[in-house]
CSV table of C-alpha atoms in Angstrom, one decimal:
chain,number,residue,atom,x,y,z
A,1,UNK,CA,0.0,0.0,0.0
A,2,UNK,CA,2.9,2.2,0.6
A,3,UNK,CA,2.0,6.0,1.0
A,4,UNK,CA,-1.3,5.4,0.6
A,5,UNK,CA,-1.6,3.3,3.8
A,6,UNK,CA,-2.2,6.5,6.2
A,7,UNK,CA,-5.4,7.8,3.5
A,8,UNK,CA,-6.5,4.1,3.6
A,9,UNK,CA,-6.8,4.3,7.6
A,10,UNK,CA,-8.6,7.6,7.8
A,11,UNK,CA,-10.9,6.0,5.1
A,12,UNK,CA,-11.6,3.3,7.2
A,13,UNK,CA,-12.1,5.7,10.0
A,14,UNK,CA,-14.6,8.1,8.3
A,15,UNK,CA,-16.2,4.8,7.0
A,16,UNK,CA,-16.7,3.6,10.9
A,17,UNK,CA,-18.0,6.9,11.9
A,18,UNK,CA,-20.7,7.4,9.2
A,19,UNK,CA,-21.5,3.5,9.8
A,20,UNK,CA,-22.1,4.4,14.0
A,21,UNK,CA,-24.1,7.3,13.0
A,22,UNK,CA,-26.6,5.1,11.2
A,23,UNK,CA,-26.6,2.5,13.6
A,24,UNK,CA,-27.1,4.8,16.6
A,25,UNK,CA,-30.9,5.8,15.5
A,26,UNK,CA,-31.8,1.9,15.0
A,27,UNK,CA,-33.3,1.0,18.9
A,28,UNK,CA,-34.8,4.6,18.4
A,29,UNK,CA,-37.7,4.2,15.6
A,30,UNK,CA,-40.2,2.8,17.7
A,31,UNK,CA,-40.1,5.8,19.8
A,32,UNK,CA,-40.2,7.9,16.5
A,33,UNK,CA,-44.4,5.5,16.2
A,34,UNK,CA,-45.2,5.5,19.2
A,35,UNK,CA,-44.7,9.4,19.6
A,36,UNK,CA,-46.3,10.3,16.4
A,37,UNK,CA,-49.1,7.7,16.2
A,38,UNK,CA,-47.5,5.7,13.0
A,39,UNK,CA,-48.7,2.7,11.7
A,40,UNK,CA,-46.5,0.1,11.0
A,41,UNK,CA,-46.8,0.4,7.1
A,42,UNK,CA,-46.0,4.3,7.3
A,43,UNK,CA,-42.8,3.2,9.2
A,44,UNK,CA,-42.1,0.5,6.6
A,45,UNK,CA,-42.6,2.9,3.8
A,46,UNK,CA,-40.1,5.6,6.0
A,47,UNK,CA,-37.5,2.5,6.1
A,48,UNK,CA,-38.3,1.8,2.3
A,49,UNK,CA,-37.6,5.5,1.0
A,50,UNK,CA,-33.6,5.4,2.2
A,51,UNK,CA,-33.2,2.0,0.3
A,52,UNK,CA,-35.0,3.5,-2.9
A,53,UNK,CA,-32.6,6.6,-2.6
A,54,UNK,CA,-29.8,4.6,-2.5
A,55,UNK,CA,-30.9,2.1,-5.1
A,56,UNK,CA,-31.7,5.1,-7.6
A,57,UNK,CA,-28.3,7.4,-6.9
A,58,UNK,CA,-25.5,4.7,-6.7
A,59,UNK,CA,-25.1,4.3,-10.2
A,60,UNK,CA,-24.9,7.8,-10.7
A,61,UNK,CA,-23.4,8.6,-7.9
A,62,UNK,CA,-20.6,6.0,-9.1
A,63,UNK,CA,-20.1,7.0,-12.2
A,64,UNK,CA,-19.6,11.0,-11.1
A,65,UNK,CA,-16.8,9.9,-8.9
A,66,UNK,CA,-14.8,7.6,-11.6
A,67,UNK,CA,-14.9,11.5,-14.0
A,68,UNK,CA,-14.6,14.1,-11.0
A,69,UNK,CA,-12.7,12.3,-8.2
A,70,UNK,CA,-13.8,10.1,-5.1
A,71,UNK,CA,-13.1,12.4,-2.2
A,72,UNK,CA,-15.1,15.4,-3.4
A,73,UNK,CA,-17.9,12.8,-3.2
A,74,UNK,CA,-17.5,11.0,-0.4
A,75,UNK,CA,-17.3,14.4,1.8
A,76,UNK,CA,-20.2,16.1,0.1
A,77,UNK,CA,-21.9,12.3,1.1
A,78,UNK,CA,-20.8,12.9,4.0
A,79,UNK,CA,-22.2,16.3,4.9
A,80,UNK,CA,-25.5,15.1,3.2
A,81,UNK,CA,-25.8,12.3,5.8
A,82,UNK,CA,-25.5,15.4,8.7
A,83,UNK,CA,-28.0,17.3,7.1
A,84,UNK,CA,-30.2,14.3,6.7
A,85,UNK,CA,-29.9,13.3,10.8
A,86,UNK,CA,-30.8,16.8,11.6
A,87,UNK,CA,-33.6,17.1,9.5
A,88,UNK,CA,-34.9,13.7,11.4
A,89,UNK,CA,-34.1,15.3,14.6
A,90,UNK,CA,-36.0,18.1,13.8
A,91,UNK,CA,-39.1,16.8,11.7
A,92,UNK,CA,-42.6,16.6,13.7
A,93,UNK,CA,-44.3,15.1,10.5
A,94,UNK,CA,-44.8,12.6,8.3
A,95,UNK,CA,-43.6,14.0,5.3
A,96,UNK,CA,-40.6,15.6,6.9
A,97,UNK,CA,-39.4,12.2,8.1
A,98,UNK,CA,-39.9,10.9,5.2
A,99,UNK,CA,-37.7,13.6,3.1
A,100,UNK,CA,-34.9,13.1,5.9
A,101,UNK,CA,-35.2,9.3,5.0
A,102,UNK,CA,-34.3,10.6,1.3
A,103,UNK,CA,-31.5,12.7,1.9
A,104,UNK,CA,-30.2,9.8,3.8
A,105,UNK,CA,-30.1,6.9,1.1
A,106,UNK,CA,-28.6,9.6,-1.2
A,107,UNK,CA,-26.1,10.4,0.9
A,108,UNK,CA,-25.2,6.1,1.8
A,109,UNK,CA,-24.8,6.0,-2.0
A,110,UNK,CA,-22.4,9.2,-2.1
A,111,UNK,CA,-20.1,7.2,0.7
A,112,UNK,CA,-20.3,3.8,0.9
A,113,UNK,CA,-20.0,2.3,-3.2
A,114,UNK,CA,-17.3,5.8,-3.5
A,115,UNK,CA,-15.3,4.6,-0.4
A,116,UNK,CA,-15.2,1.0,-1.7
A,117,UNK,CA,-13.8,2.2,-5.4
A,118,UNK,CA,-11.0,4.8,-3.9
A,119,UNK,CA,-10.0,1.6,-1.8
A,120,UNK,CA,-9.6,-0.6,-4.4
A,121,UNK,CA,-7.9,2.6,-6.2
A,122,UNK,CA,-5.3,2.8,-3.6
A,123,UNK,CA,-4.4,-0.6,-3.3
A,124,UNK,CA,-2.5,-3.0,-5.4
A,125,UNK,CA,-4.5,-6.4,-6.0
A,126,UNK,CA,-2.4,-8.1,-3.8
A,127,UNK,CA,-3.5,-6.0,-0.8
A,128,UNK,CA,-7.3,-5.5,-1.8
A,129,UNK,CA,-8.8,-8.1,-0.2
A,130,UNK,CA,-6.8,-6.6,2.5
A,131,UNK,CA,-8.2,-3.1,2.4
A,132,UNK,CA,-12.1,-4.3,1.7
A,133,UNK,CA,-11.6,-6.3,4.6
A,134,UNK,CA,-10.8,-3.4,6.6
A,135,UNK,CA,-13.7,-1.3,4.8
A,136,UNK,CA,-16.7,-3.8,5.9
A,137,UNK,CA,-15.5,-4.5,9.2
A,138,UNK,CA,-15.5,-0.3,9.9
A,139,UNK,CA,-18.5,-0.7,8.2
A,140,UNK,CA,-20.2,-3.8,10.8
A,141,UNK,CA,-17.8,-2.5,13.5
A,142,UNK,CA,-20.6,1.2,13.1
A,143,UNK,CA,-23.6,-1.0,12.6
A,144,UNK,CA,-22.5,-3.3,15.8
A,145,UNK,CA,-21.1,-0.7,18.3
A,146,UNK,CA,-24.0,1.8,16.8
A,147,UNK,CA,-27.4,0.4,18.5
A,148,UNK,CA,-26.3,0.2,22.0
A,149,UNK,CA,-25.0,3.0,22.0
A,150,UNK,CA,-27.7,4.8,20.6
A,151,UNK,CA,-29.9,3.2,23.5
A,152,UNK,CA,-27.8,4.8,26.2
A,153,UNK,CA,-28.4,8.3,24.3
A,154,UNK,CA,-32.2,7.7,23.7
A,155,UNK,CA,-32.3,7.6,27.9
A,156,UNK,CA,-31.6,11.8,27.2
A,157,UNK,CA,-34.3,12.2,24.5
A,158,UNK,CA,-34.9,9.6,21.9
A,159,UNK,CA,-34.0,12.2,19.4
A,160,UNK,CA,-30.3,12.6,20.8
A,161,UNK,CA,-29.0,9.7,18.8
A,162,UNK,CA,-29.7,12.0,15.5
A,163,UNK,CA,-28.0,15.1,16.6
A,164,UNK,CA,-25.1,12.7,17.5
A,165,UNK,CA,-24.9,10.9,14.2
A,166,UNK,CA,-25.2,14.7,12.6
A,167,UNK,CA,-22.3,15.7,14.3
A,168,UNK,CA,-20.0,12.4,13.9
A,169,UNK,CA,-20.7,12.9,10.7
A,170,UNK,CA,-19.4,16.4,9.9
A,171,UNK,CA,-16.5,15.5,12.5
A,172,UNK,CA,-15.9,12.8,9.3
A,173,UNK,CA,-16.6,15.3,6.6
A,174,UNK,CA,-14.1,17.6,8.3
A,175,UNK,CA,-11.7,15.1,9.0
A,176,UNK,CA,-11.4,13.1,5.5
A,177,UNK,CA,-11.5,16.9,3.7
A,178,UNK,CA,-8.6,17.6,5.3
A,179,UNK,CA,-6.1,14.3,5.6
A,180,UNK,CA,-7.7,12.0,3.0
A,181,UNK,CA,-5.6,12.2,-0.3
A,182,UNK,CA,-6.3,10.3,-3.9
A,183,UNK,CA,-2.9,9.5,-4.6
A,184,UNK,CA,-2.6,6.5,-6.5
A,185,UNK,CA,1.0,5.8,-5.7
A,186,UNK,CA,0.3,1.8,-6.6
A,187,UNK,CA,-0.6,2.6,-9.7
A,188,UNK,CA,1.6,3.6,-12.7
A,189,UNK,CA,1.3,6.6,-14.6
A,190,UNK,CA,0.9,5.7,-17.8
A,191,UNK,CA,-1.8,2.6,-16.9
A,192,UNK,CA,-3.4,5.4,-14.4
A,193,UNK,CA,-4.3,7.5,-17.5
A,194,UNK,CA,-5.5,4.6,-19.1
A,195,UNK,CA,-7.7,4.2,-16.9
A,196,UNK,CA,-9.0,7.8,-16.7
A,197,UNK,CA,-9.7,7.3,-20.3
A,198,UNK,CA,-11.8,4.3,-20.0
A,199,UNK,CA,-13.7,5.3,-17.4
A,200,UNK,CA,-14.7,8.2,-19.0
A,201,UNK,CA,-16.2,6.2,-21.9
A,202,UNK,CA,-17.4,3.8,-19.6
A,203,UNK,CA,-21.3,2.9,-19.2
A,204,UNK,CA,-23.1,0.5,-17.5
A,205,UNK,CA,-23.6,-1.3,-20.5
A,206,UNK,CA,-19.9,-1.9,-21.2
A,207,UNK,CA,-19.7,-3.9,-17.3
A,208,UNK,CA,-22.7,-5.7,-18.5
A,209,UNK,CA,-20.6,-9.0,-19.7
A,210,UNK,CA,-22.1,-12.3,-18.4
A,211,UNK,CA,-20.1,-13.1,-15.9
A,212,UNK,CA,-20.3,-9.5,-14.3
A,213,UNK,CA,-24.0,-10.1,-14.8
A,214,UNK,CA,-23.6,-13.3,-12.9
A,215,UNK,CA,-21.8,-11.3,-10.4
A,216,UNK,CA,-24.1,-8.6,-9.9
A,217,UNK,CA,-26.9,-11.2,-9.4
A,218,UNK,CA,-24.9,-12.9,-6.6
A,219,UNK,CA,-24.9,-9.5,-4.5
A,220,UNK,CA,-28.3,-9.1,-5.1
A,221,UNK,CA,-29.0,-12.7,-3.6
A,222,UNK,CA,-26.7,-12.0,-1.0
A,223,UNK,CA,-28.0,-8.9,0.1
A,224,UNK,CA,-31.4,-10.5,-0.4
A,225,UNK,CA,-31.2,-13.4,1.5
A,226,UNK,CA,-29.0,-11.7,5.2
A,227,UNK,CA,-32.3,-9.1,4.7
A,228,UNK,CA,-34.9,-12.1,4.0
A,229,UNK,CA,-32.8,-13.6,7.2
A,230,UNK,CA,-32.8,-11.0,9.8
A,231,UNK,CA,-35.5,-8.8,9.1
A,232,UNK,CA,-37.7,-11.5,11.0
A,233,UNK,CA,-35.3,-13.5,13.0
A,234,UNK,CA,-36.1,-12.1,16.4
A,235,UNK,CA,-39.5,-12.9,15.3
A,236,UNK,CA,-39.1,-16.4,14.4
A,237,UNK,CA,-37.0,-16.8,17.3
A,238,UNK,CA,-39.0,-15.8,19.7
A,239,UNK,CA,-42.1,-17.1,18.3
A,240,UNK,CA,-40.5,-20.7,17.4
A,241,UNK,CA,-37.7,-21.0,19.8
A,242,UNK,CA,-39.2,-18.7,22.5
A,243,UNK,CA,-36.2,-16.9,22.8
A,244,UNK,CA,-35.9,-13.7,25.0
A,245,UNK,CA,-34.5,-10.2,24.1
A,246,UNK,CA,-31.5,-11.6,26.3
A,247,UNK,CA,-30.6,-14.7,24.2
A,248,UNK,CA,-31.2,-12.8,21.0
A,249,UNK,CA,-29.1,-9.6,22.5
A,250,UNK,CA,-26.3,-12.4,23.5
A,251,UNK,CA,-26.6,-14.0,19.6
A,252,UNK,CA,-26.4,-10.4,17.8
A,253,UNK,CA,-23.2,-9.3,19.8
A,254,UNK,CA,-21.5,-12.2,19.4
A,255,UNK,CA,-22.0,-12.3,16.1
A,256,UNK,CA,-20.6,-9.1,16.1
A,257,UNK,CA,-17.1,-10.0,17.6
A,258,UNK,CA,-17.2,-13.1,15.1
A,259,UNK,CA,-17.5,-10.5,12.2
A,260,UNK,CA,-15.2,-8.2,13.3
A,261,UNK,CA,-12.5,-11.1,13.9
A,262,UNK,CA,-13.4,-12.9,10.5
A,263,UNK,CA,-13.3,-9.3,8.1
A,264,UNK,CA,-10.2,-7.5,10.0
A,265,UNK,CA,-8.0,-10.7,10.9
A,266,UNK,CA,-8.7,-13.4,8.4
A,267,UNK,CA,-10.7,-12.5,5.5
A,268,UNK,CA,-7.3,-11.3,3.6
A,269,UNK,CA,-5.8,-15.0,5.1
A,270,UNK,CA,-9.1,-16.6,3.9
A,271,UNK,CA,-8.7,-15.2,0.4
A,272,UNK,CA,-5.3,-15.6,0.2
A,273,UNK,CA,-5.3,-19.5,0.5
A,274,UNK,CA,-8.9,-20.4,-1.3
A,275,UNK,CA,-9.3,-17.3,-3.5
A,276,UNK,CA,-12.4,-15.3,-3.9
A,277,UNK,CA,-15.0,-17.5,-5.8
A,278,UNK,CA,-14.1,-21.0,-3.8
A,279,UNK,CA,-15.0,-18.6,-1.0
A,280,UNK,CA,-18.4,-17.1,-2.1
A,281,UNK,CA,-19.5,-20.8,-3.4
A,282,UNK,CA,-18.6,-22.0,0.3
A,283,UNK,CA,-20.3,-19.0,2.0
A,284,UNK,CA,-23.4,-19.9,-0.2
A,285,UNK,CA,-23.6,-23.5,0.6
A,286,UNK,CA,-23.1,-22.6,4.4
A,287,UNK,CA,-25.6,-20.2,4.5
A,288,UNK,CA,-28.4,-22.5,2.8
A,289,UNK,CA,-27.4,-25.7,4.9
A,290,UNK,CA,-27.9,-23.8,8.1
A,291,UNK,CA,-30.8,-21.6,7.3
A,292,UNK,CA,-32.7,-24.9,6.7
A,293,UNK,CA,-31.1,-26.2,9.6
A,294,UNK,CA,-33.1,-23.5,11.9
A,295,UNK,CA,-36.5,-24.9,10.5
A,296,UNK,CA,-35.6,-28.1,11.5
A,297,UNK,CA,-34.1,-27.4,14.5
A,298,UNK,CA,-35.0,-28.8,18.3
A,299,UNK,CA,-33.1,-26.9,20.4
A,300,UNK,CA,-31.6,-23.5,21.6
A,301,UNK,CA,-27.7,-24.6,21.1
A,302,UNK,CA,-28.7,-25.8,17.5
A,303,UNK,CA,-30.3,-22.3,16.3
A,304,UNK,CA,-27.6,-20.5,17.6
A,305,UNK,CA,-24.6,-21.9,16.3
A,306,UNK,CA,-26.5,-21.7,12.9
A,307,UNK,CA,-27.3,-18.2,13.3
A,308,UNK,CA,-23.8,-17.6,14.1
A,309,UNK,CA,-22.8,-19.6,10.7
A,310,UNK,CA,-25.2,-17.5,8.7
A,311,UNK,CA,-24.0,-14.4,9.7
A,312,UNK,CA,-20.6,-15.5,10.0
A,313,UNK,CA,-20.7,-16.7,5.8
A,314,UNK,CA,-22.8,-13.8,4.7
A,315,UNK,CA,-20.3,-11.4,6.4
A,316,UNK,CA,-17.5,-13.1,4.4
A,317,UNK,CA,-19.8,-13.2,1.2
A,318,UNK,CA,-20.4,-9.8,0.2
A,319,UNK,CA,-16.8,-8.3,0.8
A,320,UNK,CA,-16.0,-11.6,-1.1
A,321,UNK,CA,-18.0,-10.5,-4.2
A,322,UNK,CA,-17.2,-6.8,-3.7
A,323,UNK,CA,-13.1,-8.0,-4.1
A,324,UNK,CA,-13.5,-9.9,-7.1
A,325,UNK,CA,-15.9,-7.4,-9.0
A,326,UNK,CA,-12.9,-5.1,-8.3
A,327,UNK,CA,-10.2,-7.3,-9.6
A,328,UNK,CA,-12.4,-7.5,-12.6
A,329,UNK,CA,-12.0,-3.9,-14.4
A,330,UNK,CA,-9.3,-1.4,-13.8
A,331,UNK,CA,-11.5,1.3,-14.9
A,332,UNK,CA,-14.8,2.1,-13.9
A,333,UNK,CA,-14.7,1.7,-10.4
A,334,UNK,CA,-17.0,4.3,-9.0
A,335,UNK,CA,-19.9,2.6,-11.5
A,336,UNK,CA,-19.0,-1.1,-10.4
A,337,UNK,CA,-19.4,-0.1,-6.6
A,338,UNK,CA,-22.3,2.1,-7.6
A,339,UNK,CA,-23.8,-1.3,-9.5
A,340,UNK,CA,-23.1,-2.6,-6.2
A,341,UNK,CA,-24.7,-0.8,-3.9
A,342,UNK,CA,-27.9,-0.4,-5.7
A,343,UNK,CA,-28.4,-4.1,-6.2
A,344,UNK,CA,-27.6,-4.6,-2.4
A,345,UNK,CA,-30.4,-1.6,-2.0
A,346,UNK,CA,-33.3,-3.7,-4.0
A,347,UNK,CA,-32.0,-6.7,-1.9
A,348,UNK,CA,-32.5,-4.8,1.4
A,349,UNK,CA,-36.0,-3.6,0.2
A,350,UNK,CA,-37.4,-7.0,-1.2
A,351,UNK,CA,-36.0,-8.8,1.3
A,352,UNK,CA,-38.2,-7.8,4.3
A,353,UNK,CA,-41.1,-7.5,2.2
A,354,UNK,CA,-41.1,-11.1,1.0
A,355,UNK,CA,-39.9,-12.4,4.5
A,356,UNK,CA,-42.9,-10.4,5.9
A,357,UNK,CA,-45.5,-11.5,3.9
A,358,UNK,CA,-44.4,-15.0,3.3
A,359,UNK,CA,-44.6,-15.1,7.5
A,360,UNK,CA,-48.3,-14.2,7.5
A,361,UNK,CA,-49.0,-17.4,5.9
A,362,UNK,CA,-46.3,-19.6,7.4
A,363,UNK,CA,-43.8,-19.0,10.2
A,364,UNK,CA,-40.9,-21.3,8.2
A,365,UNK,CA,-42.1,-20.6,4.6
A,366,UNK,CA,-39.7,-17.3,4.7
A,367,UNK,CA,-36.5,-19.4,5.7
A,368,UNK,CA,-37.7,-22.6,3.3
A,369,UNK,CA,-37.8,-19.9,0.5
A,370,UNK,CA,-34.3,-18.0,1.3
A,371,UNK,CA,-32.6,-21.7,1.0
A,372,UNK,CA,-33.4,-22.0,-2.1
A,373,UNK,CA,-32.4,-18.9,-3.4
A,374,UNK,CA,-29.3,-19.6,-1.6
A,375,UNK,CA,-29.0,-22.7,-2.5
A,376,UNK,CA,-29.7,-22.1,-6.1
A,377,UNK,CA,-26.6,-19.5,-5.8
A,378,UNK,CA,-24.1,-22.1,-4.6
A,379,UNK,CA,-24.4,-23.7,-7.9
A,380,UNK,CA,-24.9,-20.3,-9.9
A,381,UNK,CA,-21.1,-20.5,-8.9
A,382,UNK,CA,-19.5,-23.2,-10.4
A,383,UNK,CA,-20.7,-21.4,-14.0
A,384,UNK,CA,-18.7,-18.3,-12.7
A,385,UNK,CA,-16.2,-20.3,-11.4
A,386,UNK,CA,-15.1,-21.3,-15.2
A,387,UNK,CA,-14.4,-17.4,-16.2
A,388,UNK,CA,-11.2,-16.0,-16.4
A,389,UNK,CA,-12.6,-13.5,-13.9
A,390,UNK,CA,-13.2,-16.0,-11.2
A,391,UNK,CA,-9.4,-17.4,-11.9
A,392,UNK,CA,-7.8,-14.2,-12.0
A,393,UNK,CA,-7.1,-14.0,-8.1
């Protein structure tokens, strides 16, 4: 990584920053209802509304930063987010909420798909897996540390968690304005200008090959099936398995340490010694076995130590895919991660939905129908696995 190691750590930083500013409002939306007499579905459509945003902008979002620069992006995302967390802190109505909810997916496409292309850009492909790595588990490390946190603020006012996640995230604006730099000091001149000039003749049809197609489909899936997962698994747990908020509380943190351990410590190991696609085709198999395990389950010990499988493979999946999509153009970066975060949008839209309404008629037909998918997946691989983008690790 060379110079570019100490912009590669405050990228991680800002990442983890932005990424505990979003988790710190999740405990607080049913305060957000209950104080403004909700229903559930105006709450769903809220949640809905940031995914949409961030489906619709990452695209263009990523294809702005591969023809005007990553950084400018990713702090103007970054001061959108603020603006966004203060209009929610603020808002007393519906349609206020519901614009904050807006600004807020636009802004997640502005940082998280630009961050992911201005690591690969700074990295060599021997340390990328390396660097994503590092990226998700800032990104899980926000997401895990986030809620409880945001808890112990909500005991203030349950709106304190948004004025906190507006200010960490112009502390990160500030802070990657300032030190972040673009340098692409692993890169060599002459293939850096390359580069510049494929990307700016690059469109989303020219990714569109049919193993990128293949690719992008597995991120969909993947996003679709941890969403189809966890959206109702206290639910199910405590429905099926009569699980209290304690056990499930105990199952989420752990998980959490597992993911942290498995994306900063070995995923670059992992990758190293199996390569990318024998890792996504085992993460796919692992995740449908034991998802169909927790139907079939009989006890407490079983349920967990598939939950903790689950999580464990879908945490190595998706940096997994996000890695080899890199590997797989040297231009076009920004639009690839852009490609990438809009898929993993739909997947976090649909995937609730279906789990939701599939649960209505059948308490295991969500988790029957998110094995398959998966399942379906782990053989969608060994057609990949035959490209020379698959071998090229």
């Amino acid at each position: 990584m060379g110079k570019n190691k100490k912009s590669i750590y405050i990228l991680v930083f800002s990442n983890f920053l932005i990424c505990l500013g979003i988790g710190l409002v999740i405990p607080v939306t049913p305060f957000i209802k209950n104080e403004y007499h909700f229903t559930t579905s105006q709450m769903g459509v809220m949640t809905s509304l940031f995914a949409f945003a961030q489906f619709v902008a990452s695209p263009i979002v990523g294809k702005m930063s591969d023809k005007i620069g990553r950084k400018p992006v990713i702090v103007f995302g970054l001061f959108t987010y603020m603006i966004s967390e203060f209009i929610f802190a603020v808002a007393t109505t519906l349609p206020i909420f519901n614009l904050s909810r807006i600004i807020g997916g636009l802004s997640a496409a502005m940082v998280i798909p630009t961050s992911m292309a201005l690591g690969s850009d700074l990295t060599t492909l021997k340390d990328r897996a390396k660097v994503i790595g590092w990226l998700s588990a800032a990104f899980s490390g926000g997401l895990i540390l986030g809620p409880g946190l945001g808890g112990i603020l909500a005991g203030i006012s349950y709106k304190t968690p948004f004025w906190v996640a507006g200010v960490l995230s112009i502390t990160s604006a500030i802070f990657t304005q300032i030190f972040l730099k673009e340098n692409k000091d692993t890169i060599e001149l002459e293939e850096h200008e390359a580069e510049k000039k494929a990307a700016e003749k690059g469109t989303i049809r020219s990714i569109l090959t049919l193993p990128m197609v293949m690719l992008f489909g597995m991120i969909l899936v993947s996003s679709f099936g941890l969403q189809g997962f966890e959206s109702i698994y206290s639910i199910y747990v405590n429905q099926v398995f009569n699980f209290g908020l304690s056990t499930i509380a105990l199952v989420l943190t752990l998980n959490g340490i597992i993911s942290l351990i498995l994306q900063v410590a070995a995923f670059n190991w992992i990758i190293s010694k199996i390569g990318e696609m024998r890792l996504i085709s085992i993460a796919f198999l692992l995740s449908a076995v034991c998802v169909f395990w927790i139907t079939q389950a009989h006890s407490h010990v079983e349920v967990i130590v598939a939950t903790l499988v689950i999580f464990s493979s879908f945490d190595l999946l998706r940096p997994a895919i996000t890695t080899l999509l890199t590997k797989s153009s040297r231009s076009n970066q920004g639009l690839i991660n852009g490609m990438n975060m809009s898929l993993t949008s739909v997947g976090n839209v649909i995937g609730p939905l279906m789990s939701g309404a599939l649960m209505d008629w059948n308490t295991h037909y969500p988790y029957l129908v998110v094995t398959v998918i998966l399942a379906l997946s782990y053989l969608l691989t060994f057609i990949v696995r035959k490209h020379p983008i698959a071998q090229a690790e």
